[in-house]
PDB file of C-alpha atoms in Angstrom:
ATOM      1  CA  MET F   1       4.042  -5.026 -10.821  1.00  0.00           C
ATOM      2  CA  TYR F   2       4.532  -7.235  -7.815  1.00  0.00           C
ATOM      3  CA  GLU F   3       1.427  -7.986  -5.802  1.00  0.00           C
ATOM      4  CA  LEU F   4       2.110  -9.173  -2.263  1.00  0.00           C
ATOM      5  CA  VAL F   5       2.979 -12.225  -3.247  1.00  0.00           C
ATOM      6  CA  ASN F   6       1.745 -12.832  -6.643  1.00  0.00           C
ATOM      7  CA  ASN F   7      -0.896 -11.579  -8.964  1.00  0.00           C
ATOM      8  CA  ARG F   8      -1.739 -12.100 -12.547  1.00  0.00           C
ATOM      9  CA  SER F   9      -4.824 -11.301 -14.597  1.00  0.00           C
ATOM     10  CA  ASP F  10      -7.726 -10.926 -12.164  1.00  0.00           C
ATOM     11  CA  LYS F  11     -10.732 -10.782 -14.459  1.00  0.00           C
ATOM     12  CA  VAL F  12     -13.990  -9.353 -13.213  1.00  0.00           C
ATOM     13  CA  GLU F  13     -16.709 -11.935 -13.372  1.00  0.00           C
ATOM     14  CA  ASP F  14     -19.768  -9.946 -12.406  1.00  0.00           C
ATOM     15  CA  THR F  15     -19.456  -6.845 -14.609  1.00  0.00           C
ATOM     16  CA  ASN F  16     -19.198  -6.186 -18.317  1.00  0.00           C
ATOM     17  CA  PHE F  17     -16.474  -3.573 -18.526  1.00  0.00           C
ATOM     18  CA  GLU F  18     -15.348  -2.175 -21.861  1.00  0.00           C
ATOM     19  CA  ALA F  19     -12.556   0.409 -21.636  1.00  0.00           C
ATOM     20  CA  ALA F  20      -9.932   1.634 -19.221  1.00  0.00           C
ATOM     21  CA  THR F  21      -9.692   5.146 -17.873  1.00  0.00           C
ATOM     22  CA  GLN F  22      -6.571   7.078 -16.973  1.00  0.00           C
ATOM     23  CA  PRO F  23      -5.198   6.427 -13.470  1.00  0.00           C
ATOM     24  CA  ILE F  24      -5.550   9.292 -11.056  1.00  0.00           C
ATOM     25  CA  PHE F  25      -3.214  10.470  -8.335  1.00  0.00           C
ATOM     26  CA  ASN F  26      -4.275  11.158  -4.829  1.00  0.00           C
ATOM     27  CA  SER F  27      -4.217  14.930  -4.377  1.00  0.00           C
ATOM     28  CA  LEU F  28      -4.754  17.005  -1.271  1.00  0.00           C
ATOM     29  CA  PRO F  29      -8.371  17.892  -0.421  1.00  0.00           C
ATOM     30  CA  SER F  30      -9.175  21.016   1.544  1.00  0.00           C
ATOM     31  CA  ILE F  31      -7.914  21.073   5.102  1.00  0.00           C
ATOM     32  CA  ALA F  32     -11.437  21.850   6.296  1.00  0.00           C
ATOM     33  CA  SER F  33     -12.961  18.786   4.630  1.00  0.00           C
ATOM     34  CA  TYR F  34     -10.301  16.534   6.043  1.00  0.00           C
ATOM     35  CA  LEU F  35     -10.574  17.965   9.516  1.00  0.00           C
ATOM     36  CA  GLU F  36     -14.309  17.228   9.373  1.00  0.00           C
ATOM     37  CA  PHE F  37     -13.567  13.642   8.307  1.00  0.00           C
ATOM     38  CA  GLU F  38     -10.933  13.312  11.041  1.00  0.00           C
ATOM     39  CA  HIS F  39     -13.382  14.619  13.626  1.00  0.00           C
ATOM     40  CA  ASN F  40     -16.012  12.162  12.526  1.00  0.00           C
ATOM     41  CA  LEU F  41     -13.598   9.270  12.996  1.00  0.00           C
ATOM     42  CA  SER F  42     -12.310  10.407  16.370  1.00  0.00           C
ATOM     43  CA  SER F  43     -15.712  11.462  17.734  1.00  0.00           C
ATOM     44  CA  GLN F  44     -17.047   7.938  17.233  1.00  0.00           C
ATOM     45  CA  SER F  45     -14.943   6.603  20.113  1.00  0.00           C
ATOM     46  CA  PRO F  46     -17.794   6.365  22.698  1.00  0.00           C
ATOM     47  CA  GLN F  47     -19.789   4.102  20.315  1.00  0.00           C
ATOM     48  CA  LEU F  48     -16.860   1.992  19.141  1.00  0.00           C
ATOM     49  CA  GLN F  49     -17.181  -1.727  19.744  1.00  0.00           C
ATOM     50  CA  THR F  50     -13.903  -3.091  21.061  1.00  0.00           C
ATOM     51  CA  PRO F  51     -12.314  -5.459  20.721  1.00  0.00           C
ATOM     52  CA  ILE F  52     -13.017  -5.962  17.022  1.00  0.00           C
ATOM     53  CA  ASP F  53     -14.631  -9.373  16.504  1.00  0.00           C
ATOM     54  CA  TRP F  54     -14.174 -11.546  13.443  1.00  0.00           C
ATOM     55  CA  PRO F  55     -17.553 -12.043  11.683  1.00  0.00           C
ATOM     56  CA  LEU F  56     -19.216 -15.317  12.647  1.00  0.00           C
ATOM     57  CA  ASP F  57     -19.776 -16.235   8.989  1.00  0.00           C
ATOM     58  CA  GLY F  58     -16.192 -15.236   8.057  1.00  0.00           C
ATOM     59  CA  LYS F  59     -17.416 -12.631   5.555  1.00  0.00           C
ATOM     60  CA  LEU F  60     -16.207  -9.060   5.910  1.00  0.00           C
ATOM     61  CA  THR F  61     -18.580  -6.168   5.273  1.00  0.00           C
ATOM     62  CA  LEU F  62     -18.051  -2.502   4.535  1.00  0.00           C
ATOM     63  CA  ASN F  63     -19.261  -1.670   8.030  1.00  0.00           C
ATOM     64  CA  TRP F  64     -16.634  -4.026   9.509  1.00  0.00           C
ATOM     65  CA  VAL F  65     -13.799  -2.371   7.571  1.00  0.00           C
ATOM     66  CA  GLN F  66     -15.047   1.101   8.467  1.00  0.00           C
ATOM     67  CA  SER F  67     -15.265   0.066  12.132  1.00  0.00           C
ATOM     68  CA  LEU F  68     -11.690  -1.218  11.964  1.00  0.00           C
ATOM     69  CA  MET F  69     -10.523   2.114  10.571  1.00  0.00           C
ATOM     70  CA  SER F  70     -12.381   4.036  13.290  1.00  0.00           C
ATOM     71  CA  VAL F  71     -10.985   1.832  16.055  1.00  0.00           C
ATOM     72  CA  PHE F  72      -7.422   2.158  14.776  1.00  0.00           C
ATOM     73  CA  ASP F  73      -7.783   5.897  14.430  1.00  0.00           C
ATOM     74  CA  TRP F  74      -9.131   6.239  17.964  1.00  0.00           C
ATOM     75  CA  ALA F  75      -6.503   3.867  19.366  1.00  0.00           C
ATOM     76  CA  SER F  76      -3.660   5.753  17.658  1.00  0.00           C
ATOM     77  CA  ARG F  77      -4.725   8.918  19.533  1.00  0.00           C
ATOM     78  CA  ASN F  78      -5.776   7.495  22.869  1.00  0.00           C
ATOM     79  CA  LEU F  79      -3.941   4.262  23.614  1.00  0.00           C
ATOM     80  CA  GLU F  80      -0.333   3.290  24.170  1.00  0.00           C
ATOM     81  CA  PRO F  81       1.120   1.074  21.422  1.00  0.00           C
ATOM     82  CA  THR F  82       1.223  -1.870  23.861  1.00  0.00           C
ATOM     83  CA  GLN F  83      -2.576  -1.660  24.230  1.00  0.00           C
ATOM     84  CA  LEU F  84      -3.308  -2.482  20.604  1.00  0.00           C
ATOM     85  CA  PRO F  85      -4.016  -6.193  21.417  1.00  0.00           C
ATOM     86  CA  ASN F  86      -6.864  -4.976  23.660  1.00  0.00           C
ATOM     87  CA  VAL F  87      -8.769  -3.731  20.610  1.00  0.00           C
ATOM     88  CA  PHE F  88      -7.440  -6.116  17.907  1.00  0.00           C
ATOM     89  CA  LEU F  89      -7.010  -9.619  19.213  1.00  0.00           C
ATOM     90  CA  VAL F  90      -4.385 -11.972  17.866  1.00  0.00           C
ATOM     91  CA  GLU F  91      -7.098 -14.412  16.902  1.00  0.00           C
ATOM     92  CA  VAL F  92      -8.741 -11.792  14.691  1.00  0.00           C
ATOM     93  CA  PHE F  93      -5.384 -10.928  13.197  1.00  0.00           C
ATOM     94  CA  ASP F  94      -4.828 -14.627  12.385  1.00  0.00           C
ATOM     95  CA  SER F  95      -8.119 -14.829  10.503  1.00  0.00           C
ATOM     96  CA  LEU F  96      -7.399 -11.701   8.485  1.00  0.00           C
ATOM     97  CA  ALA F  97      -3.878 -12.869   7.621  1.00  0.00           C
ATOM     98  CA  LEU F  98      -5.118 -16.332   6.645  1.00  0.00           C
ATOM     99  CA  PHE F  99      -7.779 -14.981   4.303  1.00  0.00           C
ATOM    100  CA  ASN F 100      -5.255 -12.737   2.584  1.00  0.00           C
ATOM    101  CA  SER F 101      -2.687 -15.468   2.243  1.00  0.00           C
ATOM    102  CA  LYS F 102      -5.286 -17.617   0.500  1.00  0.00           C
ATOM    103  CA  ILE F 103      -6.038 -14.807  -1.948  1.00  0.00           C
ATOM    104  CA  LEU F 104      -2.497 -13.659  -2.614  1.00  0.00           C
ATOM    105  CA  HIS F 105      -0.706 -16.995  -2.842  1.00  0.00           C
ATOM    106  CA  LYS F 106      -2.918 -18.117  -5.703  1.00  0.00           C
ATOM    107  CA  LYS F 107      -1.777 -15.302  -7.955  1.00  0.00           C
ATOM    108  CA  ALA F 108       1.238 -14.851 -10.213  1.00  0.00           C
ATOM    109  CA  ASN F 109       3.646 -11.900 -10.052  1.00  0.00           C
ATOM    110  CA  CYS F 110       2.256  -9.863 -12.938  1.00  0.00           C
ATOM    111  CA  VAL F 111      -1.102  -8.148 -12.406  1.00  0.00           C
ATOM    112  CA  THR F 112      -3.348  -7.223 -15.285  1.00  0.00           C
ATOM    113  CA  ILE F 113      -6.340  -5.020 -14.516  1.00  0.00           C
ATOM    114  CA  ASN F 114      -8.495  -4.804 -17.598  1.00  0.00           C
ATOM    115  CA  ASN F 115     -12.066  -4.522 -18.846  1.00  0.00           C
ATOM    116  CA  LEU F 116     -12.772  -1.365 -16.857  1.00  0.00           C
ATOM    117  CA  ALA F 117     -15.933   0.614 -17.486  1.00  0.00           C
ATOM    118  CA  LEU F 118     -15.745   4.035 -19.100  1.00  0.00           C
ATOM    119  CA  GLU F 119     -16.788   5.595 -15.784  1.00  0.00           C
ATOM    120  CA  SER F 120     -14.182   3.664 -13.779  1.00  0.00           C
ATOM    121  CA  THR F 121     -11.175   5.259 -12.124  1.00  0.00           C
ATOM    122  CA  VAL F 122      -7.926   3.696 -11.005  1.00  0.00           C
ATOM    123  CA  VAL F 123      -6.366   5.328  -7.960  1.00  0.00           C
ATOM    124  CA  VAL F 124      -2.615   4.665  -7.672  1.00  0.00           C
ATOM    125  CA  VAL F 125      -1.040   5.083  -4.246  1.00  0.00           C
ATOM    126  CA  GLY F 126       2.684   5.301  -3.502  1.00  0.00           C
ATOM    127  CA  ASP F 127       4.737   4.673  -0.354  1.00  0.00           C
ATOM    128  CA  LEU F 128       2.820   4.843   2.947  1.00  0.00           C
ATOM    129  CA  HIS F 129       5.525   3.795   5.445  1.00  0.00           C
ATOM    130  CA  GLY F 130       3.228   3.448   8.437  1.00  0.00           C
ATOM    131  CA  GLN F 131       1.624   6.859   8.104  1.00  0.00           C
ATOM    132  CA  LEU F 132      -1.846   5.761   9.220  1.00  0.00           C
ATOM    133  CA  HIS F 133      -3.459   9.165   9.115  1.00  0.00           C
ATOM    134  CA  ASP F 134      -2.108   9.841   5.631  1.00  0.00           C
ATOM    135  CA  LEU F 135      -3.848   6.595   4.581  1.00  0.00           C
ATOM    136  CA  PHE F 136      -7.138   7.853   6.063  1.00  0.00           C
ATOM    137  CA  PHE F 137      -6.523  11.175   4.305  1.00  0.00           C
ATOM    138  CA  LEU F 138      -6.147   9.653   0.844  1.00  0.00           C
ATOM    139  CA  LEU F 139      -9.123   7.265   1.286  1.00  0.00           C
ATOM    140  CA  HIS F 140     -11.237  10.265   2.224  1.00  0.00           C
ATOM    141  CA  ASP F 141      -9.865  12.255  -0.703  1.00  0.00           C
ATOM    142  CA  ALA F 142     -10.255   9.629  -3.442  1.00  0.00           C
ATOM    143  CA  GLY F 143     -13.225   7.782  -1.952  1.00  0.00           C
ATOM    144  CA  PHE F 144     -13.369   4.206  -0.768  1.00  0.00           C
ATOM    145  CA  PRO F 145     -12.860   1.306  -3.215  1.00  0.00           C
ATOM    146  CA  SER F 146     -16.094   0.570  -5.008  1.00  0.00           C
ATOM    147  CA  GLU F 147     -17.540  -1.089  -8.111  1.00  0.00           C
ATOM    148  CA  ASN F 148     -16.047   1.582 -10.373  1.00  0.00           C
ATOM    149  CA  ARG F 149     -13.112   2.748  -8.207  1.00  0.00           C
ATOM    150  CA  PHE F 150     -10.047   0.509  -8.299  1.00  0.00           C
ATOM    151  CA  PHE F 151      -7.043   0.975  -6.030  1.00  0.00           C
ATOM    152  CA  VAL F 152      -3.466  -0.032  -6.833  1.00  0.00           C
ATOM    153  CA  PHE F 153      -1.106   0.341  -3.873  1.00  0.00           C
ATOM    154  CA  ASN F 154       2.549   0.406  -4.930  1.00  0.00           C
ATOM    155  CA  GLY F 155       3.988  -1.173  -1.796  1.00  0.00           C
ATOM    156  CA  ASP F 156       6.227   0.035   1.059  1.00  0.00           C
ATOM    157  CA  TYR F 157       3.391   0.030   3.559  1.00  0.00           C
ATOM    158  CA  VAL F 158       5.553  -0.443   6.660  1.00  0.00           C
ATOM    159  CA  ASP F 159       8.825   0.649   8.298  1.00  0.00           C
ATOM    160  CA  ARG F 160       9.831   4.087   9.589  1.00  0.00           C
ATOM    161  CA  GLY F 161       6.304   5.185  10.540  1.00  0.00           C
ATOM    162  CA  ALA F 162       4.643   4.462  13.890  1.00  0.00           C
ATOM    163  CA  TRP F 163       1.575   2.650  12.556  1.00  0.00           C
ATOM    164  CA  GLY F 164       2.887   0.258   9.927  1.00  0.00           C
ATOM    165  CA  LEU F 165       0.939  -2.662  11.370  1.00  0.00           C
ATOM    166  CA  GLU F 166      -2.374  -0.823  11.515  1.00  0.00           C
ATOM    167  CA  SER F 167      -1.900   0.552   8.000  1.00  0.00           C
ATOM    168  CA  PHE F 168      -1.074  -2.904   6.675  1.00  0.00           C
ATOM    169  CA  LEU F 169      -4.067  -4.479   8.402  1.00  0.00           C
ATOM    170  CA  ILE F 170      -6.465  -1.907   6.957  1.00  0.00           C
ATOM    171  CA  LEU F 171      -5.182  -2.659   3.467  1.00  0.00           C
ATOM    172  CA  LEU F 172      -5.543  -6.378   4.096  1.00  0.00           C
ATOM    173  CA  ALA F 173      -9.112  -5.829   5.208  1.00  0.00           C
ATOM    174  CA  TRP F 174      -9.926  -3.912   2.014  1.00  0.00           C
ATOM    175  CA  LYS F 175      -8.268  -6.684  -0.011  1.00  0.00           C
ATOM    176  CA  VAL F 176     -10.454  -9.368   1.599  1.00  0.00           C
ATOM    177  CA  LEU F 177     -13.589  -7.252   1.188  1.00  0.00           C
ATOM    178  CA  MET F 178     -12.926  -6.274  -2.466  1.00  0.00           C
ATOM    179  CA  PRO F 179     -10.237  -8.562  -3.909  1.00  0.00           C
ATOM    180  CA  LYS F 180     -10.993  -7.490  -7.490  1.00  0.00           C
ATOM    181  CA  ARG F 181     -10.957  -3.777  -6.702  1.00  0.00           C
ATOM    182  CA  VAL F 182      -7.921  -3.509  -4.406  1.00  0.00           C
ATOM    183  CA  TYR F 183      -4.441  -4.553  -5.507  1.00  0.00           C
ATOM    184  CA  LEU F 184      -1.543  -4.696  -3.069  1.00  0.00           C
ATOM    185  CA  LEU F 185       1.805  -4.655  -4.782  1.00  0.00           C
ATOM    186  CA  ARG F 186       5.039  -5.605  -3.130  1.00  0.00           C
ATOM    187  CA  GLY F 187       7.637  -2.931  -2.417  1.00  0.00           C
ATOM    188  CA  ASN F 188      11.220  -3.452  -1.307  1.00  0.00           C
ATOM    189  CA  HIS F 189      10.132  -3.002   2.318  1.00  0.00           C
ATOM    190  CA  GLU F 190       7.866  -6.018   2.131  1.00  0.00           C
ATOM    191  CA  SER F 191      10.748  -8.296   2.987  1.00  0.00           C
ATOM    192  CA  LYS F 192      12.284  -9.849   6.082  1.00  0.00           C
ATOM    193  CA  TYR F 193      15.497  -7.875   5.633  1.00  0.00           C
ATOM    194  CA  CYS F 194      13.943  -4.407   5.464  1.00  0.00           C
ATOM    195  CA  THR F 195      11.358  -4.984   8.157  1.00  0.00           C
ATOM    196  CA  SER F 196      14.045  -6.212  10.532  1.00  0.00           C
ATOM    197  CA  VAL F 197      16.282  -3.202   9.860  1.00  0.00           C
ATOM    198  CA  TYR F 198      13.916  -0.257   9.376  1.00  0.00           C
ATOM    199  CA  GLY F 199      11.504  -0.700  12.240  1.00  0.00           C
ATOM    200  CA  PHE F 200       8.462  -2.832  11.404  1.00  0.00           C
ATOM    201  CA  GLU F 201       9.638  -5.942  13.301  1.00  0.00           C
ATOM    202  CA  LYS F 202      10.375  -3.845  16.398  1.00  0.00           C
ATOM    203  CA  GLU F 203       7.007  -2.136  16.117  1.00  0.00           C
ATOM    204  CA  VAL F 204       5.105  -5.446  16.007  1.00  0.00           C
ATOM    205  CA  LEU F 205       7.139  -6.951  18.878  1.00  0.00           C
ATOM    206  CA  THR F 206       6.458  -3.844  20.982  1.00  0.00           C
ATOM    207  CA  LYS F 207       2.702  -3.844  20.320  1.00  0.00           C
ATOM    208  CA  TYR F 208       2.075  -7.574  20.738  1.00  0.00           C
ATOM    209  CA  ASN F 209       4.787  -8.410  23.273  1.00  0.00           C
ATOM    210  CA  ASP F 210       5.012 -12.213  23.714  1.00  0.00           C
ATOM    211  CA  ARG F 211       2.767 -12.804  20.695  1.00  0.00           C
ATOM    212  CA  GLY F 212       4.720 -10.301  18.605  1.00  0.00           C
ATOM    213  CA  LYS F 213       6.953 -12.859  16.917  1.00  0.00           C
ATOM    214  CA  HIS F 214       3.880 -14.819  15.855  1.00  0.00           C
ATOM    215  CA  VAL F 215       2.188 -11.690  14.402  1.00  0.00           C
ATOM    216  CA  TYR F 216       5.372 -10.582  12.660  1.00  0.00           C
ATOM    217  CA  CYS F 217       5.893 -13.985  11.012  1.00  0.00           C
ATOM    218  CA  LYS F 218       2.277 -14.027   9.824  1.00  0.00           C
ATOM    219  CA  CYS F 219       2.824 -10.609   8.211  1.00  0.00           C
ATOM    220  CA  LEU F 220       5.903 -11.967   6.461  1.00  0.00           C
ATOM    221  CA  GLY F 221       3.755 -14.871   5.301  1.00  0.00           C
ATOM    222  CA  CYS F 222       1.558 -12.443   3.353  1.00  0.00           C
ATOM    223  CA  PHE F 223       4.545 -11.350   1.216  1.00  0.00           C
ATOM    224  CA  GLU F 224       7.514 -13.470   1.774  1.00  0.00           C
ATOM    225  CA  GLY F 225       9.163 -15.406  -1.065  1.00  0.00           C
ATOM    226  CA  PRO F 226      12.472 -15.547  -2.991  1.00  0.00           C
ATOM    227  CA  ASN F 227      13.992 -12.122  -2.554  1.00  0.00           C
ATOM    228  CA  VAL F 228      17.044 -12.079  -4.819  1.00  0.00           C
ATOM    229  CA  ILE F 229      15.440 -11.092  -8.116  1.00  0.00           C
ATOM    230  CA  PRO F 230      12.521  -8.956  -6.870  1.00  0.00           C
ATOM    231  CA  GLY F 231      14.821  -7.393  -4.291  1.00  0.00           C
ATOM    232  CA  ASP F 232      17.230  -6.278  -6.963  1.00  0.00           C
ATOM    233  CA  VAL F 233      14.435  -4.952  -9.162  1.00  0.00           C
ATOM    234  CA  LEU F 234      12.582  -3.154  -6.369  1.00  0.00           C
ATOM    235  CA  TRP F 235      15.717  -1.349  -5.127  1.00  0.00           C
ATOM    236  CA  SER F 236      16.473   0.131  -8.569  1.00  0.00           C
ATOM    237  CA  ASP F 237      15.864   3.780  -9.467  1.00  0.00           C
ATOM    238  CA  PRO F 238      15.576   5.975 -12.567  1.00  0.00           C
ATOM    239  CA  SER F 239      18.415   8.260 -13.623  1.00  0.00           C
ATOM    240  CA  ILE F 240      18.859  11.143 -16.057  1.00  0.00           C
ATOM    241  CA  SER F 241      21.933   9.424 -17.505  1.00  0.00           C
ATOM    242  CA  PRO F 242      21.366   6.875 -20.305  1.00  0.00           C
ATOM    243  CA  GLY F 243      22.020   3.199 -19.893  1.00  0.00           C
ATOM    244  CA  LEU F 244      22.367   1.030 -16.813  1.00  0.00           C
ATOM    245  CA  SER F 245      24.766   1.728 -13.953  1.00  0.00           C
ATOM    246  CA  PRO F 246      25.293   0.528 -10.364  1.00  0.00           C
ATOM    247  CA  ASN F 247      23.019   2.102  -7.762  1.00  0.00           C
ATOM    248  CA  ILE F 248      25.917   3.257  -5.582  1.00  0.00           C
ATOM    249  CA  GLU F 249      23.788   5.402  -3.289  1.00  0.00           C
ATOM    250  CA  ARG F 250      21.708   2.412  -2.171  1.00  0.00           C
ATOM    251  CA  GLY F 251      24.331  -0.291  -2.605  1.00  0.00           C
ATOM    252  CA  ILE F 252      21.806  -2.572  -4.304  1.00  0.00           C
ATOM    253  CA  GLY F 253      19.944  -2.560  -7.593  1.00  0.00           C
ATOM    254  CA  LEU F 254      20.634  -0.440 -10.650  1.00  0.00           C
ATOM    255  CA  LEU F 255      20.070   3.002 -12.071  1.00  0.00           C
ATOM    256  CA  TRP F 256      18.328   3.104 -15.466  1.00  0.00           C
ATOM    257  CA  GLY F 257      18.203   5.951 -17.937  1.00  0.00           C
ATOM    258  CA  PRO F 258      15.502   7.402 -20.230  1.00  0.00           C
ATOM    259  CA  ASP F 259      16.631   5.075 -23.030  1.00  0.00           C
ATOM    260  CA  CYS F 260      15.800   2.063 -20.881  1.00  0.00           C
ATOM    261  CA  THR F 261      12.381   3.516 -20.097  1.00  0.00           C
ATOM    262  CA  GLU F 262      11.758   4.078 -23.807  1.00  0.00           C
ATOM    263  CA  ASP F 263      12.818   0.524 -24.699  1.00  0.00           C
ATOM    264  CA  PHE F 264      10.533  -0.933 -22.023  1.00  0.00           C
ATOM    265  CA  LEU F 265       7.509   1.146 -22.945  1.00  0.00           C
ATOM    266  CA  LYS F 266       7.928   0.484 -26.655  1.00  0.00           C
ATOM    267  CA  ASN F 267       8.517  -3.245 -26.335  1.00  0.00           C
ATOM    268  CA  CYS F 268       5.569  -3.701 -23.943  1.00  0.00           C
ATOM    269  CA  GLN F 269       3.309  -1.271 -25.849  1.00  0.00           C
ATOM    270  CA  LEU F 270       2.743   0.894 -22.786  1.00  0.00           C
ATOM    271  CA  LYS F 271       2.498   4.673 -22.343  1.00  0.00           C
ATOM    272  CA  LEU F 272       3.133   5.190 -18.629  1.00  0.00           C
ATOM    273  CA  ILE F 273       5.144   3.725 -15.760  1.00  0.00           C
ATOM    274  CA  ILE F 274       4.050   4.717 -12.251  1.00  0.00           C
ATOM    275  CA  ARG F 275       6.610   3.584  -9.701  1.00  0.00           C
ATOM    276  CA  SER F 276       7.322   4.584  -6.096  1.00  0.00           C
ATOM    277  CA  HIS F 277      10.187   3.806  -3.690  1.00  0.00           C
ATOM    278  CA  GLU F 278      11.685   7.308  -3.417  1.00  0.00           C
ATOM    279  CA  GLY F 279      10.613   9.860  -0.835  1.00  0.00           C
ATOM    280  CA  PRO F 280      11.916  13.350  -0.066  1.00  0.00           C
ATOM    281  CA  ASP F 281      15.027  12.059   1.668  1.00  0.00           C
ATOM    282  CA  ALA F 282      15.970   9.813  -1.263  1.00  0.00           C
ATOM    283  CA  ARG F 283      15.717  12.732  -3.685  1.00  0.00           C
ATOM    284  CA  GLU F 284      17.992  15.049  -1.721  1.00  0.00           C
ATOM    285  CA  ASN F 285      21.102  13.467  -3.279  1.00  0.00           C
ATOM    286  CA  ARG F 286      19.702  12.951  -6.774  1.00  0.00           C
ATOM    287  CA  PRO F 287      20.720  15.917  -8.965  1.00  0.00           C
ATOM    288  CA  GLY F 288      18.631  16.418 -12.075  1.00  0.00           C
ATOM    289  CA  LEU F 289      15.503  14.750 -10.649  1.00  0.00           C
ATOM    290  CA  GLY F 290      12.612  16.621  -9.023  1.00  0.00           C
ATOM    291  CA  GLY F 291      11.812  16.659  -5.340  1.00  0.00           C
ATOM    292  CA  MET F 292       8.657  15.236  -3.748  1.00  0.00           C
ATOM    293  CA  ASP F 293       6.935  18.472  -2.739  1.00  0.00           C
ATOM    294  CA  GLU F 294       3.889  17.631  -4.846  1.00  0.00           C
ATOM    295  CA  GLY F 295       3.887  13.916  -3.987  1.00  0.00           C
ATOM    296  CA  TYR F 296       5.040  12.842  -7.430  1.00  0.00           C
ATOM    297  CA  THR F 297       7.634  13.692 -10.069  1.00  0.00           C
ATOM    298  CA  ILE F 298       7.817  13.108 -13.820  1.00  0.00           C
ATOM    299  CA  ASP F 299      11.295  11.632 -14.197  1.00  0.00           C
ATOM    300  CA  HIS F 300      11.413  10.582 -17.841  1.00  0.00           C
ATOM    301  CA  ILE F 301       9.563  11.965 -20.842  1.00  0.00           C
ATOM    302  CA  VAL F 302      10.342   9.820 -23.905  1.00  0.00           C
ATOM    303  CA  GLU F 303       8.819   9.189 -27.301  1.00  0.00           C
ATOM    304  CA  SER F 304       6.577   6.378 -26.120  1.00  0.00           C
ATOM    305  CA  GLY F 305       5.413   7.950 -22.853  1.00  0.00           C
ATOM    306  CA  LYS F 306       6.457   8.888 -19.336  1.00  0.00           C
ATOM    307  CA  LEU F 307       7.922   7.540 -16.096  1.00  0.00           C
ATOM    308  CA  ILE F 308       6.445   8.919 -12.879  1.00  0.00           C
ATOM    309  CA  THR F 309       7.565   8.413  -9.269  1.00  0.00           C
ATOM    310  CA  LEU F 310       4.734   8.587  -6.738  1.00  0.00           C
ATOM    311  CA  PHE F 311       5.039   9.032  -2.960  1.00  0.00           C
ATOM    312  CA  SER F 312       1.903   9.154  -0.767  1.00  0.00           C
ATOM    313  CA  ALA F 313       3.078   9.844   2.780  1.00  0.00           C
ATOM    314  CA  PRO F 314       3.249  13.614   3.336  1.00  0.00           C
ATOM    315  CA  ASP F 315       3.821  13.086   7.070  1.00  0.00           C
ATOM    316  CA  TYR F 316       6.836  10.925   6.341  1.00  0.00           C
ATOM    317  CA  PRO F 317       9.532  11.792   8.912  1.00  0.00           C
TER     318      PRO F 317
END
C-alpha cells in the first residue's frame, strides 16, 4: 500500500488492541436516510461560518471538520467554482497542507495497521475522483472515523470529477484530526502527470485563479516523489490469463494473472488483496472480469485467498 507519500507501521499508543476484524466495504444506505443527511448538510447554510478559519491553537476538532464538510457541500450547490476562495482562504489551505506534509513525509511506503480491538472495523474506500457528494454519502453510510472505526482510502481522489480539491481537502482534514485512524494511500492519479492531463490542475487553477499554481503545487507536495516505480505498479491491473503481460490497453504497467496473486498471497501470508484503480469505463474492454455495478468485483479466487477491485464513486461520469 502506498500512503500519500509514505507510511509504515503506525502503532496506536493510547489503546490496547488485540485482534483485527475483517474490512468492510461501503454499501448503499437507503435513499431516504441519505436524503435526510443531505438535507441536514444543505439546510445548515444560514448558520455556516464563512470563511473557514484555521484554529488559533492549530488543533483541529471534530466540529471544525464537520463545519468544513458542511461549507463545501453548501458551496458546491450555491457558489460558482471561482468563489471557493471566499469560503476557504489560501492561508487556511496552506496550514492544512503543511500539517499533512509533516505527517505523511515521516512515514515509509508500506503501511501496517495492527493491534485492532475485536469491536473495531476497517472501512476500505476505492476511487473517488472528485465526487464530493459520493464521499459524503459513504461517510454517512459507514460512520465517521472514530476510536474503533479505521478508514483506508485507496487513492485516486482527484481528476475527472468537479470537486477533486474539496474532496482531497476533506480527507486531509480527517488525516490531521485522526492520523492513526485515517490512512490515505497513493493512487496513480496522485501524480503530476495525471493531474495535469485528467483535470485536477485545471480545476485548481480555475478555482483559485492567480493563487491556483501555488495551491496546486502544495497539493503535489502532499504526494509527490519518484514516480517511475510506483507509477508502473499503480497502473497495473489483474487479468484472467496466467503470468505477466504488457498492459496494452493502458500503455503502462503490467497485467498479472491469478498465479501471480496466489504467489503474492502465499509468500506474504495474506488472505485478501483489496485494490482499486478500475471504474466502469475501464472494465468495458476487459472480457472475463466483472463490471462495477455493485462497486466492487472479485477478480481472483485462489487457494490462498482473493483479489478484489473496489470503486467508490457511483456518480463517476
